[in-house]
CSV table of C-alpha atoms in Angstrom, one decimal:
chain,number,residue,atom,x,y,z
Q,161,MET,CA,71.8,131.4,86.9
Q,162,GLY,CA,68.6,129.5,87.7
Q,163,ALA,CA,67.9,128.0,91.1
Q,164,ASN,CA,68.0,124.5,89.6
Q,165,LEU,CA,71.4,125.0,88.0
Q,166,ALA,CA,72.8,126.6,91.0
Q,167,ALA,CA,71.9,123.8,93.3
Q,168,GLY,CA,73.5,120.9,91.4
Q,169,LEU,CA,75.9,122.2,88.7
Q,170,ILE,CA,79.3,123.8,89.2
Q,171,VAL,CA,80.9,125.0,85.8
Q,172,VAL,CA,84.4,126.2,85.6
Q,173,VAL,CA,84.2,128.8,82.9
Q,174,LEU,CA,87.1,129.0,80.4
Q,175,VAL,CA,87.3,132.1,78.2
Q,176,CYS,CA,87.5,131.1,74.6
Q,177,ALA,CA,87.3,133.0,71.4
Q,178,LEU,CA,84.2,131.2,69.8
Q,179,GLY,CA,81.7,133.4,68.4
Q,180,GLY,CA,77.8,133.2,68.5
Q,181,ALA,CA,75.3,132.8,71.0
Q,182,VAL,CA,74.8,129.1,71.4
Q,183,TYR,CA,72.2,127.5,73.6
Q,184,ALA,CA,71.4,124.1,74.7
Q,185,VAL,CA,69.1,122.1,76.7
Q,186,ILE,CA,70.7,119.8,79.3
Q,187,ARG,CA,69.5,117.4,81.9
Q,188,HIS,CA,70.9,117.3,85.3
Q,189,ARG,CA,69.8,115.1,88.1
Q,190,GLY,CA,66.5,114.4,86.3
Q,191,ARG,CA,65.8,118.3,86.0
Q,192,ARG,CA,65.9,120.4,82.8
Q,193,ALA,CA,68.2,123.6,82.7
Q,194,ILE,CA,69.1,126.0,80.1
Q,195,ALA,CA,72.9,126.2,79.5
Q,196,THR,CA,74.2,129.7,78.8
Q,197,ALA,CA,76.6,130.4,75.8
Q,198,ALA,CA,79.5,130.6,78.2
Q,199,GLN,CA,78.7,127.3,79.7
Q,200,ARG,CA,78.3,125.8,76.1
Q,201,ALA,CA,81.7,127.2,75.2
Q,202,THR,CA,83.2,125.6,78.2
Q,203,TYR,CA,82.1,122.2,77.1
Q,204,ASP,CA,83.2,122.9,73.7
Q,205,VAL,CA,86.7,123.9,74.7
Q,206,LEU,CA,87.2,120.9,76.9
Q,207,HIS,CA,86.1,118.6,74.2
Q,208,ILE,CA,88.5,120.0,71.6
Q,209,ALA,CA,91.2,120.0,74.1
Q,210,GLU,CA,90.6,116.3,74.8
Q,211,LEU,CA,90.7,115.6,70.9
Q,212,ALA,CA,94.1,117.3,70.6
Q,213,ALA,CA,95.6,115.9,73.6
Q,214,GLU,CA,95.3,112.3,72.5
Q,215,PRO,CA,97.7,112.6,69.6
Q,216,LEU,CA,100.0,114.9,71.4
Q,217,ARG,CA,100.5,112.4,74.1
Q,218,SER,CA,102.5,110.3,71.6
Q,219,GLY,CA,105.0,113.1,71.0
Q,220,LEU,CA,105.9,115.9,68.7
Q,221,THR,CA,105.9,114.0,65.4
Q,222,GLU,CA,104.3,114.7,62.0
Q,223,PRO,CA,101.5,112.1,62.4
Q,224,ALA,CA,100.6,113.5,65.8
Q,225,ALA,CA,100.8,117.3,64.7
Q,226,ALA,CA,98.6,116.4,61.6
Q,227,LYS,CA,95.9,115.1,63.9
Q,228,ALA,CA,96.2,117.8,66.5
Q,229,VAL,CA,96.7,120.9,64.5
Q,230,ARG,CA,92.9,121.4,63.5
Q,231,HIS,CA,92.0,121.4,67.1
Q,232,LEU,CA,94.6,123.7,68.0
Q,233,ARG,CA,93.4,126.2,65.5
Q,234,ALA,CA,89.9,125.9,67.0
Q,235,LEU,CA,91.4,126.6,70.5
Q,236,THR,CA,93.1,129.7,69.4
Q,237,GLY,CA,90.6,131.0,66.9
Q,238,ALA,CA,93.3,131.8,64.4
Q,239,ALA,CA,92.8,131.9,60.7
Q,240,GLY,CA,95.6,129.6,60.1
Q,241,ILE,CA,97.9,127.7,62.4
Q,242,ALA,CA,101.1,125.8,62.1
Q,243,LEU,CA,102.7,123.4,64.6
Q,244,THR,CA,106.5,123.1,64.1
Q,245,ASP,CA,109.5,121.3,65.8
Q,246,ALA,CA,112.7,123.2,66.1
Q,247,ARG,CA,113.5,123.2,62.4
Q,248,SER,CA,110.5,122.8,60.1
Q,249,VAL,CA,106.6,122.9,59.9
Q,250,LEU,CA,105.2,119.5,61.0
Q,251,ALA,CA,101.5,120.3,60.1
Q,252,PHE,CA,99.2,123.1,59.0
Q,253,ASP,CA,95.5,123.9,59.2
Q,254,GLY,CA,93.4,126.8,57.8
Q,255,ILE,CA,94.2,129.6,55.3
Q,256,GLY,CA,97.5,131.0,54.4
Q,257,GLU,CA,99.5,127.7,54.0
Q,258,HIS,CA,101.6,129.5,51.2
Q,259,HIS,CA,103.2,131.2,54.2
Q,260,ARG,CA,104.6,127.9,55.4
Q,261,GLU,CA,108.2,128.9,54.9
Q,262,HIS,CA,107.6,132.1,56.8
Q,263,ALA,CA,106.1,130.3,59.5
Q,264,ALA,CA,109.0,127.9,59.7
Q,265,ALA,CA,111.5,130.7,59.6
Q,266,ALA,CA,109.7,132.8,62.4
Q,267,ALA,CA,109.4,129.6,64.5
Q,268,VAL,CA,113.3,128.9,64.3
Q,269,LYS,CA,114.0,132.4,65.3
Q,270,ALA,CA,111.4,132.3,68.3
Q,271,VAL,CA,112.7,129.0,69.5
Q,272,ALA,CA,116.3,130.2,69.4
Q,273,ALA,CA,115.3,133.5,71.3
Q,274,GLY,CA,112.9,131.5,73.6
Q,275,ARG,CA,110.3,134.2,73.5
Q,276,PRO,CA,107.0,134.8,71.8
Q,277,THR,CA,107.0,137.1,68.6
Q,278,VAL,CA,104.3,139.0,67.0
Q,279,LEU,CA,104.7,139.6,63.1
Q,280,GLY,CA,103.0,142.3,61.0
Q,281,GLY,CA,102.1,142.2,57.4
Q,282,ARG,CA,105.5,143.5,56.3
Q,283,GLU,CA,107.2,140.5,57.8
Q,284,LEU,CA,104.9,138.2,55.8
Q,285,PRO,CA,105.6,139.4,52.2
Q,286,CYS,CA,103.3,137.6,49.7
Q,287,ASP,CA,102.9,137.7,45.9
Q,288,LEU,CA,99.3,137.0,46.1
Q,289,VAL,CA,97.2,140.1,45.6
Q,290,ASP,CA,94.3,138.8,47.6
Q,291,CYS,CA,96.2,137.2,50.4
Q,292,PRO,CA,94.1,137.4,53.4
Q,293,ILE,CA,97.0,137.0,56.0
Q,294,ARG,CA,98.0,140.3,57.8
Q,295,GLY,CA,100.1,139.1,60.8
Q,296,ALA,CA,101.1,136.1,62.8
Q,297,VAL,CA,101.8,135.1,66.5
Q,298,VAL,CA,104.7,132.9,67.1
Q,299,VAL,CA,105.1,131.2,70.6
Q,300,PRO,CA,107.9,128.7,71.5
Q,301,LEU,CA,106.9,125.4,73.1
Q,302,ALA,CA,108.2,124.2,76.4
Q,303,GLN,CA,111.9,123.3,76.2
Q,304,ARG,CA,112.1,124.9,72.9
Q,305,ALA,CA,110.9,121.7,71.1
Q,306,GLY,CA,109.2,123.8,68.5
Q,307,ALA,CA,106.6,126.5,68.2
Q,308,LEU,CA,103.0,127.4,67.5
Q,309,VAL,CA,102.4,129.8,64.8
Q,310,ALA,CA,99.0,131.4,64.5
Q,311,LEU,CA,98.2,133.4,61.4
Q,312,SER,CA,95.6,136.1,61.5
Q,313,ASP,CA,93.5,137.7,58.7
Q,314,GLY,CA,94.1,141.2,60.5
Q,315,PRO,CA,96.5,142.8,62.6
Q,316,PRO,CA,97.2,140.3,65.5
Q,317,ALA,CA,94.7,141.2,68.3
Q,318,PRO,CA,95.7,141.0,72.1
Q,319,GLY,CA,93.1,138.1,72.3
Q,320,LEU,CA,94.9,136.1,69.6
Q,321,VAL,CA,98.3,136.6,71.2
Q,322,GLN,CA,97.1,135.4,74.6
Q,323,ALA,CA,95.0,132.4,73.2
Q,324,THR,CA,98.1,131.4,71.2
Q,325,ALA,CA,100.4,131.7,74.2
Q,326,GLU,CA,98.1,129.8,76.4
Q,327,THR,CA,97.5,127.1,73.8
Q,328,ALA,CA,101.4,126.8,73.4
Q,329,ARG,CA,101.7,126.4,77.0
Q,330,TRP,CA,99.2,123.6,77.1
Q,331,VAL,CA,100.7,121.9,74.2
Q,332,GLY,CA,104.0,121.9,76.0
Q,333,THR,CA,102.4,120.4,79.0
Q,334,GLN,CA,101.0,117.3,76.7
Q,335,LEU,CA,104.6,117.0,75.3
Q,336,ALA,CA,106.1,116.8,78.6
Q,337,LEU,CA,103.6,114.2,79.6
Q,338,ALA,CA,104.5,112.2,76.4
Q,339,GLU,CA,108.1,112.4,77.4
Q,340,LEU,CA,107.3,111.1,80.9
Q,341,ASP,CA,105.2,108.2,79.5
Q,342,THR,CA,108.3,107.4,77.3
Q,343,SER,CA,110.6,107.6,80.1
Q,344,ARG,CA,108.6,105.5,82.2
Q,345,ALA,CA,108.3,102.7,79.4
Q,346,ARG,CA,112.2,102.8,79.1
Q,347,LEU,CA,112.5,102.5,82.9
Q,348,ALA,CA,110.0,99.6,82.9
Q,349,ARG,CA,112.0,97.8,80.1
Q,350,ALA,CA,115.4,98.6,82.2
Q,351,GLU,CA,113.9,97.1,85.3
Q,352,VAL,CA,112.8,93.9,83.5
Q,353,ARG,CA,116.2,93.5,82.0
Q,354,ALA,CA,117.7,93.9,85.5
Q,355,LEU,CA,115.2,91.5,87.0
Q,356,ARG,CA,116.2,88.9,84.6
Q,357,ALA,CA,119.9,89.4,85.4
Q,358,GLN,CA,119.1,88.8,89.1
Q,359,ILE,CA,117.1,85.7,88.4
Q,360,SER,CA,119.3,84.0,85.9
Q,361,PRO,CA,122.6,83.3,87.9
Q,362,HIS,CA,121.4,81.4,90.9
Q,363,PHE,CA,118.5,79.8,89.5
Q,364,ILE,CA,120.1,78.4,86.2
Q,365,TYR,CA,123.0,77.0,88.2
Q,366,ASN,CA,120.6,75.3,90.7
Q,367,ALA,CA,118.3,74.1,88.0
Q,368,LEU,CA,121.1,72.4,86.0
Q,369,THR,CA,122.5,70.9,89.1
Q,370,ALA,CA,119.3,69.3,90.1
Q,371,ILE,CA,118.7,68.0,86.4
Q,372,ALA,CA,122.4,66.7,86.5
Q,373,SER,CA,121.5,64.7,89.5
Q,374,PHE,CA,118.8,62.7,87.7
Q,375,VAL,CA,120.5,62.0,84.4
Q,376,ARG,CA,121.6,58.5,85.5
Q,377,THR,CA,119.2,57.7,88.3
Q,378,ASP,CA,116.0,58.8,86.5
Q,379,PRO,CA,116.6,59.7,82.8
Q,380,GLU,CA,112.9,60.3,82.0
Q,381,LEU,CA,112.6,62.9,84.9
Q,382,ALA,CA,115.8,64.6,83.8
Q,383,ARG,CA,114.3,64.9,80.2
Q,384,GLU,CA,111.0,66.3,81.6
Q,385,LEU,CA,112.9,68.8,83.7
Q,386,ILE,CA,115.0,69.9,80.8
Q,387,LEU,CA,111.9,70.6,78.8
Q,388,GLU,CA,110.4,72.5,81.7
Q,389,PHE,CA,113.6,74.5,82.2
Q,390,ALA,CA,113.6,75.4,78.3
Q,391,GLU,CA,110.0,76.7,78.5
Q,392,PHE,CA,110.7,78.5,81.8
Q,393,THR,CA,113.8,80.4,80.2
Q,394,ARG,CA,112.0,81.0,76.9
Q,395,TYR,CA,109.2,82.8,78.8
Q,396,SER,CA,111.5,84.7,81.2
Q,397,PHE,CA,113.8,86.0,78.4
Q,398,ARG,CA,111.2,86.7,75.9
Q,399,ALA,CA,112.0,90.0,73.9
Q,400,HIS,CA,108.6,91.3,73.3
Q,401,GLY,CA,105.8,92.7,75.6
Q,402,GLU,CA,105.9,94.5,78.7
Q,403,PHE,CA,102.8,92.9,80.0
Q,404,THR,CA,101.4,89.2,80.3
Q,405,THR,CA,98.3,87.5,81.6
Q,406,LEU,CA,97.9,85.9,85.1
Q,407,ALA,CA,97.4,82.6,83.3
Q,408,GLU,CA,100.8,83.0,81.5
Q,409,GLU,CA,102.6,84.0,84.5
Q,410,LEU,CA,101.2,81.0,86.5
Q,411,ARG,CA,102.3,78.6,83.8
Q,412,SER,CA,105.8,79.9,84.1
Q,413,ILE,CA,105.6,79.6,87.8
Q,414,ASP,CA,104.5,76.0,87.7
Q,415,ARG,CA,107.5,75.2,85.5
Q,416,TYR,CA,109.8,76.9,88.1
Q,417,LEU,CA,108.2,75.0,91.0
Q,418,THR,CA,108.4,71.8,89.1
Q,419,ILE,CA,112.3,72.2,89.0
Q,420,GLU,CA,112.3,73.5,92.6
Q,421,ARG,CA,110.3,70.4,93.7
Q,422,ALA,CA,112.8,68.3,92.0
Q,423,ARG,CA,115.6,70.0,94.2
Q,424,PHE,CA,113.7,70.0,97.5
Q,425,GLY,CA,111.6,66.9,97.3
Q,426,GLU,CA,108.8,66.5,99.8
Q,427,ARG,CA,110.2,69.6,101.7
Q,428,LEU,CA,108.5,72.0,99.3
Q,429,GLN,CA,104.8,71.9,99.2
Q,430,VAL,CA,102.6,74.2,97.0
Q,431,ARG,CA,99.1,75.3,97.5
Q,432,LEU,CA,97.3,77.2,94.7
Q,433,GLN,CA,93.8,78.9,94.9
Q,434,ILE,CA,93.1,80.6,91.6
Q,435,ALA,CA,89.7,82.1,90.5
Q,436,PRO,CA,89.1,81.2,87.0
Q,437,GLU,CA,87.6,84.6,86.4
Q,438,VAL,CA,91.0,86.4,87.0
Q,439,LEU,CA,93.1,84.3,84.6
Q,440,PRO,CA,92.9,86.8,81.8
Q,441,VAL,CA,93.9,89.7,83.9
Q,442,THR,CA,96.9,91.6,82.4
Q,443,LEU,CA,99.7,92.4,84.7
Q,444,PRO,CA,103.4,93.5,84.2
Q,445,PHE,CA,105.7,90.9,82.9
Q,446,LEU,CA,107.6,88.9,85.5
Q,447,CYS,CA,105.8,90.7,88.4
Q,448,LEU,CA,104.6,87.5,90.3
Q,449,GLN,CA,107.4,85.0,89.6
Q,450,PRO,CA,109.9,86.8,91.6
Q,451,LEU,CA,107.7,86.8,94.6
Q,452,VAL,CA,107.4,82.9,94.3
Q,453,GLU,CA,111.0,82.8,93.9
Q,454,ASN,CA,111.6,84.9,97.1
Q,455,ALA,CA,109.3,82.5,98.9
Q,456,VAL,CA,111.3,79.5,98.0
Q,457,ARG,CA,114.8,80.9,98.0
Q,458,HIS,CA,114.6,83.0,101.2
Q,459,GLY,CA,111.6,81.6,103.1
Q,460,LEU,CA,111.8,77.8,102.7
Q,461,SER,CA,115.4,77.0,101.8
Q,462,ARG,CA,116.5,78.2,105.1
Q,463,LYS,CA,113.7,76.4,107.1
Q,464,PRO,CA,114.5,72.8,108.3
Q,465,GLY,CA,111.8,70.4,107.5
Q,466,MET,CA,108.7,70.8,105.3
Q,467,GLY,CA,107.6,74.3,104.0
Q,468,THR,CA,104.6,75.5,102.1
Q,469,VAL,CA,104.1,78.3,99.5
Q,470,SER,CA,100.7,79.4,98.8
Q,471,ILE,CA,99.5,81.4,95.8
Q,472,VAL,CA,96.1,83.0,95.9
Q,473,ALA,CA,94.4,85.1,93.3
Q,474,ARG,CA,90.8,86.2,93.9
Q,475,ASP,CA,88.1,88.0,92.0
Q,476,ALA,CA,87.4,91.4,93.8
Q,477,GLY,CA,85.2,93.2,91.5
Q,478,ALA,CA,86.9,95.6,89.4
Q,479,GLU,CA,90.3,94.2,90.7
Q,480,CYS,CA,92.2,91.0,91.0
Q,481,HIS,CA,93.7,90.4,94.5
Q,482,ILE,CA,97.0,88.3,94.6
Q,483,THR,CA,99.0,87.0,97.6
Q,484,VAL,CA,102.1,84.8,97.8
Q,485,GLU,CA,102.7,83.4,101.2
Q,486,ASP,CA,105.2,81.1,102.7
Q,487,ASP,CA,105.7,79.6,106.2
Q,488,GLY,CA,109.4,79.9,106.2
Q,489,VAL,CA,112.0,81.9,108.3
Q,490,GLY,CA,110.5,85.4,107.5
Q,491,MET,CA,112.6,88.4,108.3
Q,492,ASP,CA,112.8,91.5,110.4
Q,493,PRO,CA,110.4,94.3,108.8
Q,494,ALA,CA,112.9,96.9,109.9
Q,495,ALA,CA,115.7,95.4,107.7
Q,496,LEU,CA,113.3,95.4,104.7
Q,497,LEU,CA,112.3,99.0,105.2
Q,498,ASN,CA,115.9,100.3,105.9
Q,499,ALA,CA,117.6,98.6,103.1
Q,500,ASP,CA,118.7,101.0,100.4
Q,501,ASP,CA,118.1,98.2,97.9
Q,502,ALA,CA,116.4,95.0,98.9
Q,503,THR,CA,118.3,93.0,96.2
Q,504,ASP,CA,121.7,94.3,97.2
Q,505,ALA,CA,120.9,93.3,100.7
Q,506,GLY,CA,120.5,89.8,99.5
Q,507,GLN,CA,116.9,89.7,100.6
Q,508,HIS,CA,113.8,89.2,98.4
Q,509,VAL,CA,115.2,89.3,94.8
Q,510,GLY,CA,113.2,91.8,92.7
Q,511,LEU,CA,110.6,92.9,95.4
Q,512,ARG,CA,111.4,96.5,95.1
Q,513,ASN,CA,111.5,96.2,91.3
Q,514,VAL,CA,108.0,94.6,91.3
Q,515,ASP,CA,106.7,97.4,93.5
Q,516,ASP,CA,108.1,100.1,91.5
Q,517,ARG,CA,106.7,98.7,88.3
Q,518,LEU,CA,103.2,98.1,89.7
Q,519,ARG,CA,103.1,101.8,91.0
Q,520,SER,CA,104.4,103.0,87.6
Q,521,VAL,CA,101.8,101.2,85.6
Q,522,PHE,CA,98.7,101.3,87.8
Q,523,GLY,CA,99.4,104.2,90.2
Q,524,ASP,CA,100.8,104.6,93.8
Q,525,GLY,CA,97.8,102.9,95.2
Q,526,PHE,CA,98.7,99.4,93.6
Q,527,GLY,CA,102.2,98.7,95.1
Q,528,VAL,CA,103.0,95.5,97.0
Q,529,VAL,CA,102.3,95.1,100.6
Q,530,VAL,CA,104.7,92.8,102.7
Q,531,GLU,CA,103.7,91.3,106.1
Q,532,THR,CA,106.7,89.4,107.8
Q,533,ALA,CA,108.4,88.8,111.0
Q,534,PRO,CA,111.1,86.5,112.1
Q,535,ASP,CA,110.1,82.8,112.1
Q,536,ALA,CA,106.6,83.9,111.2
Q,537,GLY,CA,106.9,83.5,107.3
Q,538,THR,CA,106.2,86.2,104.8
Q,539,LYS,CA,103.1,87.2,102.9
Q,540,VAL,CA,103.2,89.5,99.9
Q,541,SER,CA,100.0,91.0,98.6
Q,542,MET,CA,99.1,93.0,95.5
Q,543,ARG,CA,96.1,94.5,93.7
Q,544,VAL,CA,95.9,94.5,89.9
Q,545,PRO,CA,93.1,96.3,88.1
Q,546,LYS,CA,91.1,94.0,85.7
Q,547,PHE,CA,91.3,96.8,83.1
Q,548,HIS,CA,93.5,99.8,82.8
Q,549,PRO,CA,94.2,102.1,79.9
Q,550,GLY,CA,97.3,101.2,77.9
Q,551,VAL,CA,97.6,97.8,79.5
Q,552,THR,CA,97.4,94.9,77.2
Q,553,SER,CA,99.2,91.7,76.9
Q,554,HIS,CA,99.3,91.8,73.0
């Protein structure tokens, strides 16, 4: 390896059955270096794996298998390859597709046995005189979800056996990640349903009570509050979309605060400081509204006299920084940390729910941060990336 390459480029070499001596000229830190065939093979393998990973992350389905199988054949170097579920072939690529039924039958047996199988020519009978297929390697996928069947135009060599086994293991990993993504999505939907159930009983009762108090004394105000309440509930209980925009969430919060101000009168003050640049930012549905509700319900309703809720959203480069703060009664931080479930403890409805969903969507570095103390108010902060893969409000 040349001195220039050794000084600034570390390459992890993956062994792959790619034939031919391929050379390329690459640039690194402004200097030219000659990539070897092994290094070029590494780049090719990583690129092919990336192409196969994208469809597999949607699960083991016929459309996903059809998009991935060609790349899987390139990874193994097989003459033909089949990707199956536990019962049948989902997709095939290469030569030997007339052995599709044999591949399916062999896959069923391998999945049932839970171990790889190597087939010879006698185990792949064929009526075609010029059939090039002379053997196959069958490797079950993780959790016996299906199998990878690699057909060979000669007796299956040890290299093909190993390549098929490693590729099948990698496919199993992608399918496990797909299942994890699906589980997270189901959990997120369940958490939103739970949050709606927590919000509805106390707020709906209080809202209707407040509206009823104005029906005779101020019918016009009562009518406006009914419309605001209708729009609030329509947003909170909508059936589609796991994500929303900051602008939409703030509109719902404004309706909520309009109703609460009708209840508390001058006791409730609201301060908003929103950077226009962050209004289109996408965030999990109902992740900001519960924080505002907590500020009113637990912070200010128990405080004598006037109280203020402050909502601030700042542009922070690649992120949006949001805080919800009240100057209410606060709470003991130890009680918040030690509570098995903050909602069961009657404190901060949905706080843990919001924290879990932010971490699930954006990563562990994006949970909520709570600053509080008795008689010192409460401040809840969160960071939201302006752009994140797979997160869209539409």
